[in-house]
Amino acid sequence: MNIGILALQGAFAAHRRVLVGLGASVTLVRTPVDLSSIDGLVIPGGESTTMSMLLDSSGLRQPLSDRIKSGLPVFGTCAGLIVLANEIVDGRSDQLPLDAIDVKARRNGYGRQIDSFETSLEIIDGLNEYHMNGVFIRAPRVESTTANVEILAQVDGDPVLIRERNVLAATFHPELGDSPCVHEMFLKMVAMSCDGTAQFEQVRS
Ligand code: GLN
């Protein structure tokens, strides 16, 4: 199982540490060719406006969007969630999201850098329950989702960890927390997609 980490910009090194610690092999993704060997992709935190620009200049936008639509498991954190959203509030006018998950995300929805915070999270995924600290750094706020989207964790009523079919997304930074549980959840999604027990191939309406 080979996990790609989008490494155009942002916090990709910490994701690599966690994934390697869990025994995954990792490819840093910077060009369309890098997509060919991966079974899943992490889109890290960073600056979503810059990432959006670099998706275009690297030529990755269309091939990545096609892979996600055909079922590639993808895990976006913080700026990565914004990149995957179907609607961005307070984005830059030329910032185009990938429209991979039915979520309306407000950039810097909790305020500026100084309003960054940490809190304990309870994550419920079916019968499994996990606990970890959530690190929120200029985090987006989820303003709305549709019924297609599962809410796996919330803070004060705001969804902070969500999943729609092959797309998992967190408004916080799981790679900076005290447990690798969210990365483990993602690796399970990738394993299920690799062995065919998950059917993610439906195209979103
Ligand atoms: N505020 C950043 C953005 O809009 C995201 C911050 C982060 O990823 N830590 O892209």
PDB file of C-alpha atoms and ligand atoms in Angstrom:
ATOM      1  CA  MET A   1       0.000   0.000   0.000  1.00  0.00           C
ATOM      2  CA  ASN A   2       1.618   3.226  -1.156  1.00  0.00           C
ATOM      3  CA  ILE A   3       0.312   6.526   0.192  1.00  0.00           C
ATOM      4  CA  GLY A   4       0.931   9.756  -1.687  1.00  0.00           C
ATOM      5  CA  ILE A   5       1.277  13.037   0.153  1.00  0.00           C
ATOM      6  CA  LEU A   6       0.681  16.167  -1.891  1.00  0.00           C
ATOM      7  CA  ALA A   7       3.955  18.013  -1.361  1.00  0.00           C
ATOM      8  CA  LEU A   8       3.490  21.207  -3.347  1.00  0.00           C
ATOM      9  CA  GLN A   9       3.397  23.307  -0.174  1.00  0.00           C
ATOM     10  CA  GLY A  10       2.611  23.014   3.526  1.00  0.00           C
ATOM     11  CA  ALA A  11       2.872  20.520   6.356  1.00  0.00           C
ATOM     12  CA  PHE A  12       3.658  17.317   4.458  1.00  0.00           C
ATOM     13  CA  ALA A  13       6.698  16.192   6.507  1.00  0.00           C
ATOM     14  CA  ALA A  14       4.702  15.528   9.701  1.00  0.00           C
ATOM     15  CA  HIS A  15       2.200  13.388   7.756  1.00  0.00           C
ATOM     16  CA  ARG A  16       5.087  11.392   6.339  1.00  0.00           C
ATOM     17  CA  ARG A  17       6.415  10.720   9.852  1.00  0.00           C
ATOM     18  CA  VAL A  18       3.038   9.444  11.078  1.00  0.00           C
ATOM     19  CA  LEU A  19       2.377   7.274   8.010  1.00  0.00           C
ATOM     20  CA  VAL A  20       5.875   5.760   8.001  1.00  0.00           C
ATOM     21  CA  GLY A  21       5.442   5.110  11.749  1.00  0.00           C
ATOM     22  CA  LEU A  22       2.308   3.116  10.874  1.00  0.00           C
ATOM     23  CA  GLY A  23       4.259   1.048   8.343  1.00  0.00           C
ATOM     24  CA  ALA A  24       2.983   2.678   5.134  1.00  0.00           C
ATOM     25  CA  SER A  25       5.227   3.412   2.200  1.00  0.00           C
ATOM     26  CA  VAL A  26       5.024   7.037   1.129  1.00  0.00           C
ATOM     27  CA  THR A  27       5.483   8.936  -2.143  1.00  0.00           C
ATOM     28  CA  LEU A  28       5.675  12.716  -2.182  1.00  0.00           C
ATOM     29  CA  VAL A  29       3.397  13.893  -5.003  1.00  0.00           C
ATOM     30  CA  ARG A  30       4.532  16.908  -7.017  1.00  0.00           C
ATOM     31  CA  THR A  31       3.772  15.994 -10.632  1.00  0.00           C
ATOM     32  CA  PRO A  32       1.043  14.036 -12.470  1.00  0.00           C
ATOM     33  CA  VAL A  33       3.449  11.086 -12.933  1.00  0.00           C
ATOM     34  CA  ASP A  34       3.671  10.685  -9.149  1.00  0.00           C
ATOM     35  CA  LEU A  35      -0.043   9.821  -9.071  1.00  0.00           C
ATOM     36  CA  SER A  36       0.450   6.590 -10.979  1.00  0.00           C
ATOM     37  CA  SER A  37       1.961   4.598  -8.082  1.00  0.00           C
ATOM     38  CA  ILE A  38      -0.324   5.696  -5.223  1.00  0.00           C
ATOM     39  CA  ASP A  39      -3.263   3.918  -3.573  1.00  0.00           C
ATOM     40  CA  GLY A  40      -4.375   6.904  -1.476  1.00  0.00           C
ATOM     41  CA  LEU A  41      -3.461  10.583  -1.094  1.00  0.00           C
ATOM     42  CA  VAL A  42      -3.068  12.977   1.828  1.00  0.00           C
ATOM     43  CA  ILE A  43      -3.576  16.690   1.146  1.00  0.00           C
ATOM     44  CA  PRO A  44      -1.850  18.465   4.049  1.00  0.00           C
ATOM     45  CA  GLY A  45      -2.415  21.743   5.838  1.00  0.00           C
ATOM     46  CA  GLY A  46      -0.671  24.868   4.624  1.00  0.00           C
ATOM     47  CA  GLU A  47      -2.115  27.683   2.597  1.00  0.00           C
ATOM     48  CA  SER A  48      -5.041  26.667   0.435  1.00  0.00           C
ATOM     49  CA  THR A  49      -4.778  29.676  -1.912  1.00  0.00           C
ATOM     50  CA  THR A  50      -1.162  28.798  -2.762  1.00  0.00           C
ATOM     51  CA  MET A  51      -1.987  25.094  -3.036  1.00  0.00           C
ATOM     52  CA  SER A  52      -4.806  25.851  -5.449  1.00  0.00           C
ATOM     53  CA  MET A  53      -2.421  27.874  -7.651  1.00  0.00           C
ATOM     54  CA  LEU A  54       0.229  25.136  -7.530  1.00  0.00           C
ATOM     55  CA  LEU A  55      -2.323  22.459  -8.470  1.00  0.00           C
ATOM     56  CA  ASP A  56      -2.737  24.350 -11.736  1.00  0.00           C
ATOM     57  CA  SER A  57       0.918  25.156 -12.431  1.00  0.00           C
ATOM     58  CA  SER A  58       2.002  21.559 -11.679  1.00  0.00           C
ATOM     59  CA  GLY A  59      -0.641  20.152 -14.026  1.00  0.00           C
ATOM     60  CA  LEU A  60      -2.031  18.057 -11.164  1.00  0.00           C
ATOM     61  CA  ARG A  61      -5.539  19.507 -10.910  1.00  0.00           C
ATOM     62  CA  GLN A  62      -7.306  17.529 -13.648  1.00  0.00           C
ATOM     63  CA  PRO A  63      -5.567  14.139 -13.219  1.00  0.00           C
ATOM     64  CA  LEU A  64      -6.008  14.366  -9.442  1.00  0.00           C
ATOM     65  CA  SER A  65      -9.656  15.310  -9.754  1.00  0.00           C
ATOM     66  CA  ASP A  66     -10.185  12.370 -12.148  1.00  0.00           C
ATOM     67  CA  ARG A  67      -8.491   9.912  -9.748  1.00  0.00           C
ATOM     68  CA  ILE A  68     -10.609  11.148  -6.821  1.00  0.00           C
ATOM     69  CA  LYS A  69     -13.793  10.815  -8.881  1.00  0.00           C
ATOM     70  CA  SER A  70     -12.848   7.269  -9.795  1.00  0.00           C
ATOM     71  CA  GLY A  71     -12.484   6.354  -6.112  1.00  0.00           C
ATOM     72  CA  LEU A  72      -8.936   7.171  -4.955  1.00  0.00           C
ATOM     73  CA  PRO A  73      -9.125   7.478  -1.142  1.00  0.00           C
ATOM     74  CA  VAL A  74      -8.077  10.985  -0.159  1.00  0.00           C
ATOM     75  CA  PHE A  75      -7.526  12.590   3.243  1.00  0.00           C
ATOM     76  CA  GLY A  76      -7.436  16.397   3.487  1.00  0.00           C
ATOM     77  CA  THR A  77      -6.375  18.226   6.636  1.00  0.00           C
ATOM     78  CA  CYS A  78      -7.032  21.917   7.323  1.00  0.00           C
ATOM     79  CA  ALA A  79      -6.026  23.639   4.045  1.00  0.00           C
ATOM     80  CA  GLY A  80      -6.464  20.174   2.486  1.00  0.00           C
ATOM     81  CA  LEU A  81     -10.144  20.185   3.510  1.00  0.00           C
ATOM     82  CA  ILE A  82     -10.564  23.597   1.864  1.00  0.00           C
ATOM     83  CA  VAL A  83      -8.944  22.295  -1.340  1.00  0.00           C
ATOM     84  CA  LEU A  84     -11.380  19.326  -1.378  1.00  0.00           C
ATOM     85  CA  ALA A  85     -14.548  21.286  -0.506  1.00  0.00           C
ATOM     86  CA  ASN A  86     -17.317  22.064  -2.948  1.00  0.00           C
ATOM     87  CA  GLU A  87     -17.678  25.628  -1.692  1.00  0.00           C
ATOM     88  CA  ILE A  88     -15.193  28.017  -0.075  1.00  0.00           C
ATOM     89  CA  VAL A  89     -16.269  31.075   1.878  1.00  0.00           C
ATOM     90  CA  ASP A  90     -13.690  33.876   2.194  1.00  0.00           C
ATOM     91  CA  GLY A  91     -11.432  32.300  -0.393  1.00  0.00           C
ATOM     92  CA  ARG A  92      -9.523  34.245  -2.995  1.00  0.00           C
ATOM     93  CA  SER A  93     -11.525  34.887  -6.153  1.00  0.00           C
ATOM     94  CA  ASP A  94      -9.179  32.712  -8.258  1.00  0.00           C
ATOM     95  CA  GLN A  95      -9.185  29.865  -5.694  1.00  0.00           C
ATOM     96  CA  LEU A  96     -10.929  26.833  -7.189  1.00  0.00           C
ATOM     97  CA  PRO A  97     -11.789  23.887  -4.933  1.00  0.00           C
ATOM     98  CA  LEU A  98     -11.703  20.298  -6.217  1.00  0.00           C
ATOM     99  CA  ASP A  99     -15.387  19.758  -5.360  1.00  0.00           C
ATOM    100  CA  ALA A 100     -14.713  16.305  -3.909  1.00  0.00           C
ATOM    101  CA  ILE A 101     -16.787  16.549  -0.710  1.00  0.00           C
ATOM    102  CA  ASP A 102     -20.147  18.205  -0.064  1.00  0.00           C
ATOM    103  CA  VAL A 103     -18.984  20.802   2.409  1.00  0.00           C
ATOM    104  CA  LYS A 104     -19.062  24.561   2.611  1.00  0.00           C
ATOM    105  CA  ALA A 105     -15.838  25.633   4.348  1.00  0.00           C
ATOM    106  CA  ARG A 106     -15.057  29.088   5.676  1.00  0.00           C
ATOM    107  CA  ARG A 107     -11.321  29.863   5.520  1.00  0.00           C
ATOM    108  CA  ASN A 108      -9.865  31.025   8.844  1.00  0.00           C
ATOM    109  CA  GLY A 109     -13.321  30.414  10.324  1.00  0.00           C
ATOM    110  CA  TYR A 110     -12.066  30.603  13.928  1.00  0.00           C
ATOM    111  CA  GLY A 111     -10.029  33.770  13.397  1.00  0.00           C
ATOM    112  CA  ARG A 112      -6.378  34.443  12.704  1.00  0.00           C
ATOM    113  CA  GLN A 113      -3.151  32.705  13.805  1.00  0.00           C
ATOM    114  CA  ILE A 114      -3.518  34.081  17.331  1.00  0.00           C
ATOM    115  CA  ASP A 115      -6.906  32.362  17.645  1.00  0.00           C
ATOM    116  CA  SER A 116      -5.386  28.932  16.986  1.00  0.00           C
ATOM    117  CA  PHE A 117      -6.336  26.444  19.706  1.00  0.00           C
ATOM    118  CA  GLU A 118      -6.109  22.885  20.954  1.00  0.00           C
ATOM    119  CA  THR A 119      -8.944  20.802  22.380  1.00  0.00           C
ATOM    120  CA  SER A 120      -9.756  17.169  23.137  1.00  0.00           C
ATOM    121  CA  LEU A 121     -11.734  15.299  20.519  1.00  0.00           C
ATOM    122  CA  GLU A 122     -14.064  12.320  20.639  1.00  0.00           C
ATOM    123  CA  ILE A 123     -14.153  10.565  17.293  1.00  0.00           C
ATOM    124  CA  ILE A 124     -16.963   8.116  16.598  1.00  0.00           C
ATOM    125  CA  ASP A 125     -16.712   5.902  13.542  1.00  0.00           C
ATOM    126  CA  GLY A 126     -19.474   3.300  13.636  1.00  0.00           C
ATOM    127  CA  LEU A 127     -18.823   1.147  16.700  1.00  0.00           C
ATOM    128  CA  ASN A 128     -15.302   2.507  17.168  1.00  0.00           C
ATOM    129  CA  GLU A 129     -14.524   5.440  19.427  1.00  0.00           C
ATOM    130  CA  TYR A 130     -11.166   7.216  19.571  1.00  0.00           C
ATOM    131  CA  HIS A 131      -9.793  10.102  21.605  1.00  0.00           C
ATOM    132  CA  MET A 132      -7.071  12.520  20.647  1.00  0.00           C
ATOM    133  CA  ASN A 133      -6.165  16.171  20.987  1.00  0.00           C
ATOM    134  CA  GLY A 134      -7.144  18.353  18.059  1.00  0.00           C
ATOM    135  CA  VAL A 135      -4.713  21.062  16.982  1.00  0.00           C
ATOM    136  CA  PHE A 136      -6.502  23.862  15.116  1.00  0.00           C
ATOM    137  CA  ILE A 137      -4.234  26.333  13.297  1.00  0.00           C
ATOM    138  CA  ARG A 138      -6.011  29.065  11.307  1.00  0.00           C
ATOM    139  CA  ALA A 139      -8.539  26.323  10.795  1.00  0.00           C
ATOM    140  CA  PRO A 140     -11.449  26.377   8.393  1.00  0.00           C
ATOM    141  CA  ARG A 141     -14.925  26.157   9.883  1.00  0.00           C
ATOM    142  CA  VAL A 142     -17.442  23.788   8.352  1.00  0.00           C
ATOM    143  CA  GLU A 143     -20.530  25.920   7.727  1.00  0.00           C
ATOM    144  CA  SER A 144     -22.676  23.191   6.223  1.00  0.00           C
ATOM    145  CA  THR A 145     -22.618  19.683   4.837  1.00  0.00           C
ATOM    146  CA  THR A 146     -25.213  17.564   3.077  1.00  0.00           C
ATOM    147  CA  ALA A 147     -26.740  14.264   4.185  1.00  0.00           C
ATOM    148  CA  ASN A 148     -24.095  12.429   2.109  1.00  0.00           C
ATOM    149  CA  VAL A 149     -21.437  13.496   4.593  1.00  0.00           C
ATOM    150  CA  GLU A 150     -20.788  11.556   7.817  1.00  0.00           C
ATOM    151  CA  ILE A 151     -19.778  13.666  10.790  1.00  0.00           C
ATOM    152  CA  LEU A 152     -17.178  11.724  12.817  1.00  0.00           C
ATOM    153  CA  ALA A 153     -16.196  14.437  15.336  1.00  0.00           C
ATOM    154  CA  GLN A 154     -17.496  17.848  16.364  1.00  0.00           C
ATOM    155  CA  VAL A 155     -16.335  20.793  18.462  1.00  0.00           C
ATOM    156  CA  ASP A 156     -19.096  22.994  19.892  1.00  0.00           C
ATOM    157  CA  GLY A 157     -21.488  21.743  17.241  1.00  0.00           C
ATOM    158  CA  ASP A 158     -19.092  22.313  14.328  1.00  0.00           C
ATOM    159  CA  PRO A 159     -18.125  19.223  12.324  1.00  0.00           C
ATOM    160  CA  VAL A 160     -14.304  18.850  12.483  1.00  0.00           C
ATOM    161  CA  LEU A 161     -13.825  15.375  10.995  1.00  0.00           C
ATOM    162  CA  ILE A 162     -16.042  14.326   8.097  1.00  0.00           C
ATOM    163  CA  ARG A 163     -16.209  11.629   5.459  1.00  0.00           C
ATOM    164  CA  GLU A 164     -18.020  11.223   2.197  1.00  0.00           C
ATOM    165  CA  ARG A 165     -17.338   7.905   0.447  1.00  0.00           C
ATOM    166  CA  ASN A 166     -13.613   7.962  -0.448  1.00  0.00           C
ATOM    167  CA  VAL A 167     -12.945  11.416   1.000  1.00  0.00           C
ATOM    168  CA  LEU A 168     -11.938  11.955   4.648  1.00  0.00           C
ATOM    169  CA  ALA A 169     -11.343  15.517   5.811  1.00  0.00           C
ATOM    170  CA  ALA A 170     -10.350  17.234   9.068  1.00  0.00           C
ATOM    171  CA  THR A 171     -10.396  20.924   9.914  1.00  0.00           C
ATOM    172  CA  PHE A 172      -7.583  20.242  12.431  1.00  0.00           C
ATOM    173  CA  HIS A 173      -4.065  18.796  12.116  1.00  0.00           C
ATOM    174  CA  PRO A 174      -4.226  15.066  13.056  1.00  0.00           C
ATOM    175  CA  GLU A 175      -0.528  14.722  12.183  1.00  0.00           C
ATOM    176  CA  LEU A 176       0.313  17.005  15.145  1.00  0.00           C
ATOM    177  CA  GLY A 177      -1.915  15.205  17.668  1.00  0.00           C
ATOM    178  CA  ASP A 178      -1.131  12.643  20.337  1.00  0.00           C
ATOM    179  CA  SER A 179      -2.636   9.656  18.529  1.00  0.00           C
ATOM    180  CA  PRO A 180      -2.332   8.352  14.966  1.00  0.00           C
ATOM    181  CA  CYS A 181      -5.978   7.152  15.040  1.00  0.00           C
ATOM    182  CA  VAL A 182      -7.210   9.306  12.137  1.00  0.00           C
ATOM    183  CA  HIS A 183      -4.305   8.216   9.934  1.00  0.00           C
ATOM    184  CA  GLU A 184      -5.160   4.621  10.891  1.00  0.00           C
ATOM    185  CA  MET A 185      -8.772   5.222   9.834  1.00  0.00           C
ATOM    186  CA  PHE A 186      -7.491   6.519   6.508  1.00  0.00           C
ATOM    187  CA  LEU A 187      -5.172   3.537   6.007  1.00  0.00           C
ATOM    188  CA  LYS A 188      -8.193   1.260   6.595  1.00  0.00           C
ATOM    189  CA  MET A 189     -10.099   3.131   3.863  1.00  0.00           C
ATOM    190  CA  VAL A 190      -7.134   2.640   1.513  1.00  0.00           C
ATOM    191  CA  ALA A 191      -6.864  -1.063   2.403  1.00  0.00           C
ATOM    192  CA  MET A 192     -10.584  -1.563   1.741  1.00  0.00           C
ATOM    193  CA  SER A 193     -10.302   0.218  -1.581  1.00  0.00           C
ATOM    194  CA  CYS A 194      -7.245  -1.893  -2.547  1.00  0.00           C
ATOM    195  CA  ASP A 195      -8.867  -5.234  -1.716  1.00  0.00           C
ATOM    196  CA  GLY A 196     -12.146  -4.250  -3.365  1.00  0.00           C
ATOM    197  CA  THR A 197     -14.325  -4.314  -0.229  1.00  0.00           C
ATOM    198  CA  ALA A 198     -15.147  -0.638  -0.702  1.00  0.00           C
ATOM    199  CA  GLN A 199     -16.960   0.557  -3.791  1.00  0.00           C
ATOM    200  CA  PHE A 200     -16.091   4.217  -4.092  1.00  0.00           C
ATOM    201  CA  GLU A 201     -16.404   4.469  -7.843  1.00  0.00           C
ATOM    202  CA  GLN A 202     -19.790   6.154  -8.004  1.00  0.00           C
ATOM    203  CA  VAL A 203     -19.510   9.598  -9.512  1.00  0.00           C
ATOM    204  CA  ARG A 204     -20.931  12.297  -7.213  1.00  0.00           C
ATOM    205  CA  SER A 205     -24.162  13.843  -8.405  1.00  0.00           C
TER     206      SER A 205
HETATM  207  N1  GLN B   1      -5.964  29.218   6.749  1.00  0.00           N
HETATM  208  C1  GLN B   1      -5.261  28.333   5.868  1.00  0.00           C
HETATM  209  C2  GLN B   1      -5.873  28.378   4.471  1.00  0.00           C
HETATM  210  O1  GLN B   1      -6.780  29.063   4.234  1.00  0.00           O
HETATM  211  C3  GLN B   1      -5.276  26.907   6.376  1.00  0.00           C
HETATM  212  C4  GLN B   1      -4.421  26.780   7.611  1.00  0.00           C
HETATM  213  C5  GLN B   1      -3.840  25.432   7.844  1.00  0.00           C
HETATM  214  O2  GLN B   1      -3.825  24.576   6.959  1.00  0.00           O
HETATM  215  N2  GLN B   1      -3.275  25.263   9.004  1.00  0.00           N
HETATM  216  O3  GLN B   1      -5.447  27.695   3.601  1.00  0.00           O
END
